Coordinates of C-alpha atoms (C1' of nucleotides) in Angstrom, one line a residue:
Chain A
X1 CA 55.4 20.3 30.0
X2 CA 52.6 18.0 30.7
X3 CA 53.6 14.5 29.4
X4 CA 55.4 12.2 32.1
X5 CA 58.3 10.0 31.2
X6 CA 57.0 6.6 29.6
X7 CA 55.3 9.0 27.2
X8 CA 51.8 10.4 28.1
X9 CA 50.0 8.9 24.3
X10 CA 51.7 5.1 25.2
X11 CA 48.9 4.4 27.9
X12 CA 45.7 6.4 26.0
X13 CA 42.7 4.2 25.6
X14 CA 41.1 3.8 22.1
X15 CA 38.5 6.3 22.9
X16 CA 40.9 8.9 24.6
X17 CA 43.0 8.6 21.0
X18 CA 40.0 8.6 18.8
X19 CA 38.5 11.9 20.7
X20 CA 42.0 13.4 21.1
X21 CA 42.4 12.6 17.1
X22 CA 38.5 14.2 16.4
X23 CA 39.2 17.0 18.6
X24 CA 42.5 18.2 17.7
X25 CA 40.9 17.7 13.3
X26 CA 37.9 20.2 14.6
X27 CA 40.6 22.4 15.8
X28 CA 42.6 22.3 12.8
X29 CA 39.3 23.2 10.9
X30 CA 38.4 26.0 13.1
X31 CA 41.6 27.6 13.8
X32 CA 43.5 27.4 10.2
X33 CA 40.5 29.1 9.2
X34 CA 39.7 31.9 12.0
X35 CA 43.3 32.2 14.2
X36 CA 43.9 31.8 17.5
X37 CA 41.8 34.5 18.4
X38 CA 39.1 34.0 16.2
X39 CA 38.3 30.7 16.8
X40 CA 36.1 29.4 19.2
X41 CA 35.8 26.4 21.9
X42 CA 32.5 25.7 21.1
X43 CA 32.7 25.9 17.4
X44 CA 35.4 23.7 17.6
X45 CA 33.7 21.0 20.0
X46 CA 30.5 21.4 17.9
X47 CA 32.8 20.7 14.6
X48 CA 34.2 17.7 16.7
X49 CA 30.6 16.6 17.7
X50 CA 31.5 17.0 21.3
X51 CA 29.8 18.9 24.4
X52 CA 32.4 21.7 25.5
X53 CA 32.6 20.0 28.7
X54 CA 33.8 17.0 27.3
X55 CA 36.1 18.4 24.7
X56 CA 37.8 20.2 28.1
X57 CA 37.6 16.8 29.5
X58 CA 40.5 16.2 26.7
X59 CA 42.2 19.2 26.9
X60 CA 43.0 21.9 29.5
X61 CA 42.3 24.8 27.4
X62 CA 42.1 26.5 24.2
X63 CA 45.7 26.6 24.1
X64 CA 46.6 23.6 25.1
X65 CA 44.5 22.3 21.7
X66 CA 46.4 25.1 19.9
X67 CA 50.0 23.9 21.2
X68 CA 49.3 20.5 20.3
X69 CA 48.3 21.3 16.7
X70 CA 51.6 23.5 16.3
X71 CA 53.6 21.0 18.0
X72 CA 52.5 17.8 15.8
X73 CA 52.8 20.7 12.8
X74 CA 56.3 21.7 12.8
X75 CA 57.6 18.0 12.6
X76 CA 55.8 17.3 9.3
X77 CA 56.4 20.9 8.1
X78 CA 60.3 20.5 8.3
X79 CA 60.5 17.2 6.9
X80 CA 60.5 18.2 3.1
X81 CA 63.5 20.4 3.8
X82 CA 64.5 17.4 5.9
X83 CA 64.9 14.8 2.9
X84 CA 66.9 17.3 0.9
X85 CA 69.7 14.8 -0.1
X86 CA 73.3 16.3 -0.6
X87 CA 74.1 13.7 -2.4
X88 CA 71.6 13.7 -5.0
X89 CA 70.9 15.3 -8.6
X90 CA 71.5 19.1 -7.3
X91 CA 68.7 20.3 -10.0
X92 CA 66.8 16.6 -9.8
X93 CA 66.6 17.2 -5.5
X94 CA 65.6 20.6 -5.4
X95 CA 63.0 19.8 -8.0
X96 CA 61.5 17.1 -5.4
X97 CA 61.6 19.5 -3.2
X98 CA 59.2 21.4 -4.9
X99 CA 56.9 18.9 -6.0
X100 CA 56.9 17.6 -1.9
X101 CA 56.1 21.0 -0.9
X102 CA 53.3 21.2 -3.6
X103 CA 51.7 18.0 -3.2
X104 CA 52.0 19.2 1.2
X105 CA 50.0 22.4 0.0
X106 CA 47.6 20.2 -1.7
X107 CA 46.5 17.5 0.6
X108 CA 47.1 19.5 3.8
X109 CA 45.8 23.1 2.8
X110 CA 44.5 23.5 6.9
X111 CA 47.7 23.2 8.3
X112 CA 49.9 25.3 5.9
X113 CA 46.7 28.1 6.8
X114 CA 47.2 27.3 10.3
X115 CA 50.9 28.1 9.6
X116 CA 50.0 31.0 7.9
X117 CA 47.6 32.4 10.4
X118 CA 50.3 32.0 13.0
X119 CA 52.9 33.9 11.4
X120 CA 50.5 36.4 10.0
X121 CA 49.8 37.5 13.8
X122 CA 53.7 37.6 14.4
X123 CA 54.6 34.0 15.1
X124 CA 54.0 33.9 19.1
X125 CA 53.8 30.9 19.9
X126 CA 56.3 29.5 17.4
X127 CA 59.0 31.9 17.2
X128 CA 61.4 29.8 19.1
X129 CA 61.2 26.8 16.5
X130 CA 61.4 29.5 14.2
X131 CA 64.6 31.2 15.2
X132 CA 66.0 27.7 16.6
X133 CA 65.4 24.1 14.5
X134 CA 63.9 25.9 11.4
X135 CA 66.7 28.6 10.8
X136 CA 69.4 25.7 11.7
X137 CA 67.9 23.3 9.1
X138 CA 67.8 25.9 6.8
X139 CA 71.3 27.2 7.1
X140 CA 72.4 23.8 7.1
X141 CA 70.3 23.2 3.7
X142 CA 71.7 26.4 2.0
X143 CA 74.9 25.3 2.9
X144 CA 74.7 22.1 1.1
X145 CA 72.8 24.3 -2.0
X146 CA 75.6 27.0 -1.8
X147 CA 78.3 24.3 -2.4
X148 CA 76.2 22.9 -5.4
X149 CA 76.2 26.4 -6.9
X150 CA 79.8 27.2 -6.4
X151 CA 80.5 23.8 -8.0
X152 CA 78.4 25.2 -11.0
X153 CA 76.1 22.3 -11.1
X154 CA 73.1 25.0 -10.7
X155 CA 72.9 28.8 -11.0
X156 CA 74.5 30.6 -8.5
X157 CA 71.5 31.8 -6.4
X158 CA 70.8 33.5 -2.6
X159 CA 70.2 29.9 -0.9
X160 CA 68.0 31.3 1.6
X161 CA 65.8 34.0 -1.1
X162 CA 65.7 30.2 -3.0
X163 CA 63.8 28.0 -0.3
X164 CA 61.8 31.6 0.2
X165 CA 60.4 31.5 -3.1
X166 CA 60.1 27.4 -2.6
X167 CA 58.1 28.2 0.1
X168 CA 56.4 31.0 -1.3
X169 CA 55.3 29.7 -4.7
X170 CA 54.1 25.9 -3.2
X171 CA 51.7 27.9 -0.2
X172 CA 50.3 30.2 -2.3
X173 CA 48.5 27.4 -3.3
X174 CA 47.4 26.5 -0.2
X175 CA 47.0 29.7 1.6
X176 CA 45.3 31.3 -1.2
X177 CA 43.8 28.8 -2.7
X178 CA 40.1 30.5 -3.0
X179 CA 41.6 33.8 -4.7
X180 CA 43.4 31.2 -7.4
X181 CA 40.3 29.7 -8.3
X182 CA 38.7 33.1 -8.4
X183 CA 40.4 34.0 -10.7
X184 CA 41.2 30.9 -13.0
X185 CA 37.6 30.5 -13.1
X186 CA 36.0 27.4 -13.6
X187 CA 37.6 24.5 -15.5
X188 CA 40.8 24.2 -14.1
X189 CA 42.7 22.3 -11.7
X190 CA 45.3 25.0 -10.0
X191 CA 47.2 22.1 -8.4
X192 CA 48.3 19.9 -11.5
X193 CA 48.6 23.4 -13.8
X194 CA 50.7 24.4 -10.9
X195 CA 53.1 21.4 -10.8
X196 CA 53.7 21.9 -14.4
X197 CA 54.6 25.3 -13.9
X198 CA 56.6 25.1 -10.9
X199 CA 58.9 22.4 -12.5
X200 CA 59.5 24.8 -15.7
X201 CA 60.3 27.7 -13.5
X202 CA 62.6 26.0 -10.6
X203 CA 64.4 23.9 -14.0
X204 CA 64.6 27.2 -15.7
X205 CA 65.8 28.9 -12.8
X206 CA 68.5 26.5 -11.7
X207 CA 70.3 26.3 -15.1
X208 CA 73.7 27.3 -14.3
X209 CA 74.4 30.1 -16.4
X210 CA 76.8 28.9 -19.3
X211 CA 76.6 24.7 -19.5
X212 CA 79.1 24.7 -22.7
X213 CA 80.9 28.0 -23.0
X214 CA 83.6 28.9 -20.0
X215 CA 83.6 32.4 -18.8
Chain B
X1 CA 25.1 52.1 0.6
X2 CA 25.8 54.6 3.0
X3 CA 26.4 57.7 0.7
X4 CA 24.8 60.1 -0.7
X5 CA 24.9 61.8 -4.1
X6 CA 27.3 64.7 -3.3
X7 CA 29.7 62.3 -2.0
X8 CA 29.3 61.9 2.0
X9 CA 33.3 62.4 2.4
X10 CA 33.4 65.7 0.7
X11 CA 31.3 67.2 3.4
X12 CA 33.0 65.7 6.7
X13 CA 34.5 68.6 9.2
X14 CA 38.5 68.7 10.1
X15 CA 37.9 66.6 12.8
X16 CA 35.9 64.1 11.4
X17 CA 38.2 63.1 8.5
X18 CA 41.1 63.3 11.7
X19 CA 38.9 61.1 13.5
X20 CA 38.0 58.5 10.7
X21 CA 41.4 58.0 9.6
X22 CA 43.1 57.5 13.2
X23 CA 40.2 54.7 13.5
X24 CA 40.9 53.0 10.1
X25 CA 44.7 53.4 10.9
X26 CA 44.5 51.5 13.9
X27 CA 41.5 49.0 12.7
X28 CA 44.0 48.1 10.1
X29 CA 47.2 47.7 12.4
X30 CA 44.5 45.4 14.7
X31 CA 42.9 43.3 11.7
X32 CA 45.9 42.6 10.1
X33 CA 47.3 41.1 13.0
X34 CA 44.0 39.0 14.6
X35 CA 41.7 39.1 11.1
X36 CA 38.1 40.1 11.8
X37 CA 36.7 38.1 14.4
X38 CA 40.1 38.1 16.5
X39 CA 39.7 42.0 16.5
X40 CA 38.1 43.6 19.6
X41 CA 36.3 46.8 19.0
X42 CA 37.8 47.8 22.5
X43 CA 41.1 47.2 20.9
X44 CA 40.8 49.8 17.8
X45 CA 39.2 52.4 19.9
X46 CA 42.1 51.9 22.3
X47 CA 44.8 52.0 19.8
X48 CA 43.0 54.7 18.0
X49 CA 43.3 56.7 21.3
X50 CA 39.2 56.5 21.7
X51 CA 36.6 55.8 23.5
X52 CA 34.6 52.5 22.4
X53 CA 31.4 54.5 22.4
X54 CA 33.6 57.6 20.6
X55 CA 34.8 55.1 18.0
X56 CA 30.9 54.3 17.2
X57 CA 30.1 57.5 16.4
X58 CA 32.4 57.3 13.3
X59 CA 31.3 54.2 12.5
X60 CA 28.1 52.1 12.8
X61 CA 29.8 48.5 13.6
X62 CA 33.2 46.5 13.9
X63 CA 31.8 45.4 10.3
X64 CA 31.9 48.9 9.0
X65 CA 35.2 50.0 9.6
X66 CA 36.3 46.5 8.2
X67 CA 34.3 47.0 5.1
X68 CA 35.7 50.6 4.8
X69 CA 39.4 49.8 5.0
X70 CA 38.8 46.7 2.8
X71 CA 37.4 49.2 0.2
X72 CA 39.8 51.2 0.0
X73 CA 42.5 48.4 -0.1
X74 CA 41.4 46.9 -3.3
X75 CA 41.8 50.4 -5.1
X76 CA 45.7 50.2 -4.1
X77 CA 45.9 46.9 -4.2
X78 CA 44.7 46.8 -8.3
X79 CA 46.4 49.8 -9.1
X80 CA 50.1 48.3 -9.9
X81 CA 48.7 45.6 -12.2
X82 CA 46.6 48.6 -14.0
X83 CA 49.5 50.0 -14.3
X84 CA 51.1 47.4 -16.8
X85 CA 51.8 48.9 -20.2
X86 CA 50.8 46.8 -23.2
X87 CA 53.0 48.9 -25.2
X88 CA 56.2 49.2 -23.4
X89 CA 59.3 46.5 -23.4
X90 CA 57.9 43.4 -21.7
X91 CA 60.6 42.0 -19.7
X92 CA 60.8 45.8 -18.6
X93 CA 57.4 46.1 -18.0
X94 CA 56.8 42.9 -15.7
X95 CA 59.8 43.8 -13.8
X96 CA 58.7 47.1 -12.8
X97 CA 55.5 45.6 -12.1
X98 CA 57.6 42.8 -9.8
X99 CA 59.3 46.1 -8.4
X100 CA 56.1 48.1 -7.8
X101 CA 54.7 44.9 -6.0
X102 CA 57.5 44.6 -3.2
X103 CA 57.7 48.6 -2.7
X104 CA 54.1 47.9 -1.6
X105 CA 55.3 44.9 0.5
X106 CA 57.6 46.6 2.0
X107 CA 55.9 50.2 2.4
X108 CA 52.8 48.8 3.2
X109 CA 52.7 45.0 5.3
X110 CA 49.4 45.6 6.8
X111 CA 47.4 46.0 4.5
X112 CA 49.4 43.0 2.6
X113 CA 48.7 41.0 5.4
X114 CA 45.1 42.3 5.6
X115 CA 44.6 40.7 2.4
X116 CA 46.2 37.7 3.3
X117 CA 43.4 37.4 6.6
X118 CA 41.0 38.0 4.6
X119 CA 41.8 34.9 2.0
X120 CA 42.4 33.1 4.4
X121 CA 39.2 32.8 5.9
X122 CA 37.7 32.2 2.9
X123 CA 37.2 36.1 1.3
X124 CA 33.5 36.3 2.5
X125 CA 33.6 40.0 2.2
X126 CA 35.7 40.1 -1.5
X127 CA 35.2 37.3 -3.1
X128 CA 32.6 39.2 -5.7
X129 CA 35.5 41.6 -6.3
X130 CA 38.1 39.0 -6.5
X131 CA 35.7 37.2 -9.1
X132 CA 34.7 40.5 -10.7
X133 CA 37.1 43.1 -11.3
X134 CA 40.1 41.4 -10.1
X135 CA 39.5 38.3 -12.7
X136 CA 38.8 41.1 -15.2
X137 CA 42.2 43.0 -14.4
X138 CA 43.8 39.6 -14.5
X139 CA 42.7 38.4 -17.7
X140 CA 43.1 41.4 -19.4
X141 CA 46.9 41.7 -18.6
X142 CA 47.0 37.7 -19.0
X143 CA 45.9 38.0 -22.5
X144 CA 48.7 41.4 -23.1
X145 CA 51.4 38.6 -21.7
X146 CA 50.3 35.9 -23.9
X147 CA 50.7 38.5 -26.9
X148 CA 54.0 39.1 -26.0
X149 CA 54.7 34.9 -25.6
X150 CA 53.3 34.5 -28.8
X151 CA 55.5 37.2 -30.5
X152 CA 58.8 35.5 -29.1
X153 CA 59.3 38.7 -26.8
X154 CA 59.5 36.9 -23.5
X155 CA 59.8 33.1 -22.6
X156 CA 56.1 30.8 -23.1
X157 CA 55.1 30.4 -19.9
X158 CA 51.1 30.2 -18.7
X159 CA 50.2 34.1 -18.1
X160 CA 47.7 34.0 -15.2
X161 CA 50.4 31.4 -13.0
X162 CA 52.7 33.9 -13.9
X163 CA 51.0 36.2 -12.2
X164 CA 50.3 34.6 -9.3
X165 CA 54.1 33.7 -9.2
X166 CA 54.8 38.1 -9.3
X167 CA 51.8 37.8 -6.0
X168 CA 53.4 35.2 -4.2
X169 CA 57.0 35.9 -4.1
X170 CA 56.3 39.5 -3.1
X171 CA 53.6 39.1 -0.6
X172 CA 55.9 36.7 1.0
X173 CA 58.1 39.4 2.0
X174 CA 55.1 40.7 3.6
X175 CA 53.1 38.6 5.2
X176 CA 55.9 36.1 6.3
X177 CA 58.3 39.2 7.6
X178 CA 58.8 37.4 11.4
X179 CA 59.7 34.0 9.3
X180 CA 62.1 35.4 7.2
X181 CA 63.9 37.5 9.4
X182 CA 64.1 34.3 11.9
X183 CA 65.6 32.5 9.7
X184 CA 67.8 35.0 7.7
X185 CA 69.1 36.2 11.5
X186 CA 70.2 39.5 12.1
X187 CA 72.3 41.8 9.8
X188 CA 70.2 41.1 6.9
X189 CA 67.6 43.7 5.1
X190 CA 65.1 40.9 3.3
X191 CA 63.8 43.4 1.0
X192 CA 66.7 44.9 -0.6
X193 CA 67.6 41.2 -1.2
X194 CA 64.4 40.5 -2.1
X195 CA 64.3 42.8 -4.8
X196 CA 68.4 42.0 -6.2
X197 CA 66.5 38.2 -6.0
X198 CA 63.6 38.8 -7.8
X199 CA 65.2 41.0 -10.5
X200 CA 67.4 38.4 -11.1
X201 CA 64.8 35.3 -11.1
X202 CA 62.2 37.1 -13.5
X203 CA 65.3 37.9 -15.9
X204 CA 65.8 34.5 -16.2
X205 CA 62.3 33.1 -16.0
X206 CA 61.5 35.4 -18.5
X207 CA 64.2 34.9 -21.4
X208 CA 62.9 33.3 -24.5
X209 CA 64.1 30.1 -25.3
X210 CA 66.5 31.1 -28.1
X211 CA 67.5 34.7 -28.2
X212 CA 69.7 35.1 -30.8
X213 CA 69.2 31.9 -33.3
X214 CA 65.6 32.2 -35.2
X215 CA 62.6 30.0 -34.6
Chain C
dC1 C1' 27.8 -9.1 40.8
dC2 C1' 30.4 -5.2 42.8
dT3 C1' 33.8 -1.4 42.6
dG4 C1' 37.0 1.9 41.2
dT5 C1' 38.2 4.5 37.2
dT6 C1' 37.1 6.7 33.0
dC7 C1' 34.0 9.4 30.4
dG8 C1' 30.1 12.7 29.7
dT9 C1' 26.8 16.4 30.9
dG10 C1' 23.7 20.2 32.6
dA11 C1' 24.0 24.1 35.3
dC12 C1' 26.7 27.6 36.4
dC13 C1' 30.2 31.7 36.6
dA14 C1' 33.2 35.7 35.7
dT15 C1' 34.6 38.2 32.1
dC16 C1' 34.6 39.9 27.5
dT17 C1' 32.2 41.6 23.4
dG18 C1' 29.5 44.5 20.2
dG19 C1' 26.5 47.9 20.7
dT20 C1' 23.0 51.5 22.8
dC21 C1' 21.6 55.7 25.1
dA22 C1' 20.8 59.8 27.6
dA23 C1' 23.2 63.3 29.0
dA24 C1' 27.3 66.3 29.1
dC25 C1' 30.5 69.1 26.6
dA26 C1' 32.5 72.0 22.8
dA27 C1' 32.1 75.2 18.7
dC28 C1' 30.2 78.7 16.8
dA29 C1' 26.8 81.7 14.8
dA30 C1' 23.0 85.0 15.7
Chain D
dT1 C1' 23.6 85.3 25.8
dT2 C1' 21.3 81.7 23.7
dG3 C1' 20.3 78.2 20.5
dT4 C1' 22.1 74.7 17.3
dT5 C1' 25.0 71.5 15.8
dG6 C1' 28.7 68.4 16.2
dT7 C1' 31.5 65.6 19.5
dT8 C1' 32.5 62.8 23.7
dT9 C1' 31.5 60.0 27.6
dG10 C1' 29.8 57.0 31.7
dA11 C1' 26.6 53.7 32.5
dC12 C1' 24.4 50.1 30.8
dC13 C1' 22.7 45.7 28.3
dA14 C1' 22.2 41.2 26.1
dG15 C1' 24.6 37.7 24.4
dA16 C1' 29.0 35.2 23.7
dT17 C1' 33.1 33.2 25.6
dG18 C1' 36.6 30.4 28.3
dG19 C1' 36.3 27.6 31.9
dT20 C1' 34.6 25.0 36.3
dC21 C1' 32.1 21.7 39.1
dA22 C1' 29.2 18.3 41.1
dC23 C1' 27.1 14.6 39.6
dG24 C1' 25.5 10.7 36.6
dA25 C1' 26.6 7.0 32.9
dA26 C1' 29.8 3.6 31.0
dC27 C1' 33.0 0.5 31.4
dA28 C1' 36.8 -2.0 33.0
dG29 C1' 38.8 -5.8 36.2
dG30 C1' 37.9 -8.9 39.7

DNA sequence: CCTGTTCGTGACCATCTGGTCAAACAACAA
DNA sequence: TTGTTGTTTGACCAGATGGTCACGAACAGG
């Protein structure tokens, strides 16, 4: 690693933090849109309205911008899951799931690309997370979803295939956000149409299968 | 174009047609992984078992081959929605479509994930199909969906999100492959429980409201 | 004011990248 | 054999790319 003990952000100046903030946003521009591979230094210091000499000044390499991104990523990607609340309304919870996913795939449509783009070239430089913190949370999570189904409070689904198509149906929206309005055409607003959809589909789904009549 | 009248295929030797499809084979294993601009021309020719200079004499540019295996794509890519039959049962009919979709997930991830590069970074080179004959397809079968809404046959739900709910949940399976296997672990084959998954979840989602009592 | 540290830049470099070209090679018919 | 056509290659090129470096500008703190 590269940070020291007392935390290597504590002791930035202001202009180290507002140039680390400007570069690592060009990045996130650049690479959600291009890859990894695709992208370039100098697009991504002219998007950051810095010399590349300068934007190296801030960073060691191409990569190290790229770690950084995926690192700060995966915490605010696996919080969602995170607030799932055992506890809770079992239909009322994973509904909120939903709708935090969504409105994630709305106002942060780079990073669920940059996601995207990673796993679309096999996940390299996240597939420990991936088979470590994300697969525990997840178990964990379709543990706690398992028990709500067995307890017939919702239908008795896969837990994992369910956060799948959680996942899947919220970053479509995101990650494919120009074929969506392609299509729609003009006129419509595939974020709020989605919402309503979403919550009709999940409710519908979740229904356990006989409320009133036993088995 | 580059064609002539008499079809410029029809006339290409054995070797050519070898040739042309062990390049797009491997342009396609090489763009789906790294999109266009992380693709190296060195890296088709090399996993085509070519020559760089060998590989231009099949095609005139990096951009050719892309825009001859995207071509061809969006002819397979259209051809299960086509197939949708206005007069056949409707829950029947969009399931078949929902299993025709993940056979090609599963049969055929790279040029899923092809696809899925390509929107990604914004469909420069589609997006007159996607707005053309895509939208066309699309609101076409939209419209046979609604018909079959409006006649009580399957549940009121908004056709075209519909639709995009059939592309999401599928694609998933293809484009997020290293992610779900993570997280699923080993001993598990995600598309045989995809498709027990989906059956179930578009049976549902697709019930009318009230089956047996009248309107 | 001076001085040490942080910040910024032009010039530069090795390597990679898409693409060209003349020449060599293979296939095959006359 | 020879000519013709189709196929393959080594050598090459201009521009892009990731990255370095010596040096100057800006800005502390004293």
């Amino acid at each position: 690693m590269e940070d020291d003990a007392p935390s290597a952000a504590a002791r930035r100046s202001r202009i180290q933090k507002r140039n680390r903030q400007m570069i690592l946003d060009a990045a996130l521009e650049v690479f959600s849109q291009f890859g990894f591979r695709g992208a370039t230094v100098d697009q991504i210091a002219e998007t950051a309205g810095l010399s590349k000499p300068n934007l190296l000044y801030y960073f060691a390499s191409k990569e190290a911008i790229h770690r950084a991104l995926i690192d700060q990523l995966m915490q605010t990607w696996l919080a969602p899951l995170h607030a799932l609340d055992p506890g809770g309304d079992p239909v009322e919870e994973l509904l909120a799931y939903v709708r935090r996913k969504l409105d994630m795939a709305r106002d942060f449509p780079r990073e669920s690309r940059l996601f995207a783009n990673e796993i679309l070239q096999g996940a390299p430089r996240i597939m420990a997370v991936l088979q470590g913190d994300l697969k525990a949370l997840v178990d964990d999570k379709a543990a706690v979803i398992a028990a709500w189904a067995r307890a017939g409070r919702i239908a008795d689904l896969p837990p994992h295939h369910l956060i799948f198509s959680i996942w899947a149906l919220t970053q479509h929206y995101a990650d494919f956000d120009v074929q969506v309005r392609a299509v729609l055409g003009p006129g419509h607003d595939p974020f709020s149409e989605a919402e309503a959809f979403l919550d009709r589909l999940f409710r519908k789904l979740l229904a356990p299968a006989e409320p009133a009549s036993g088995r």
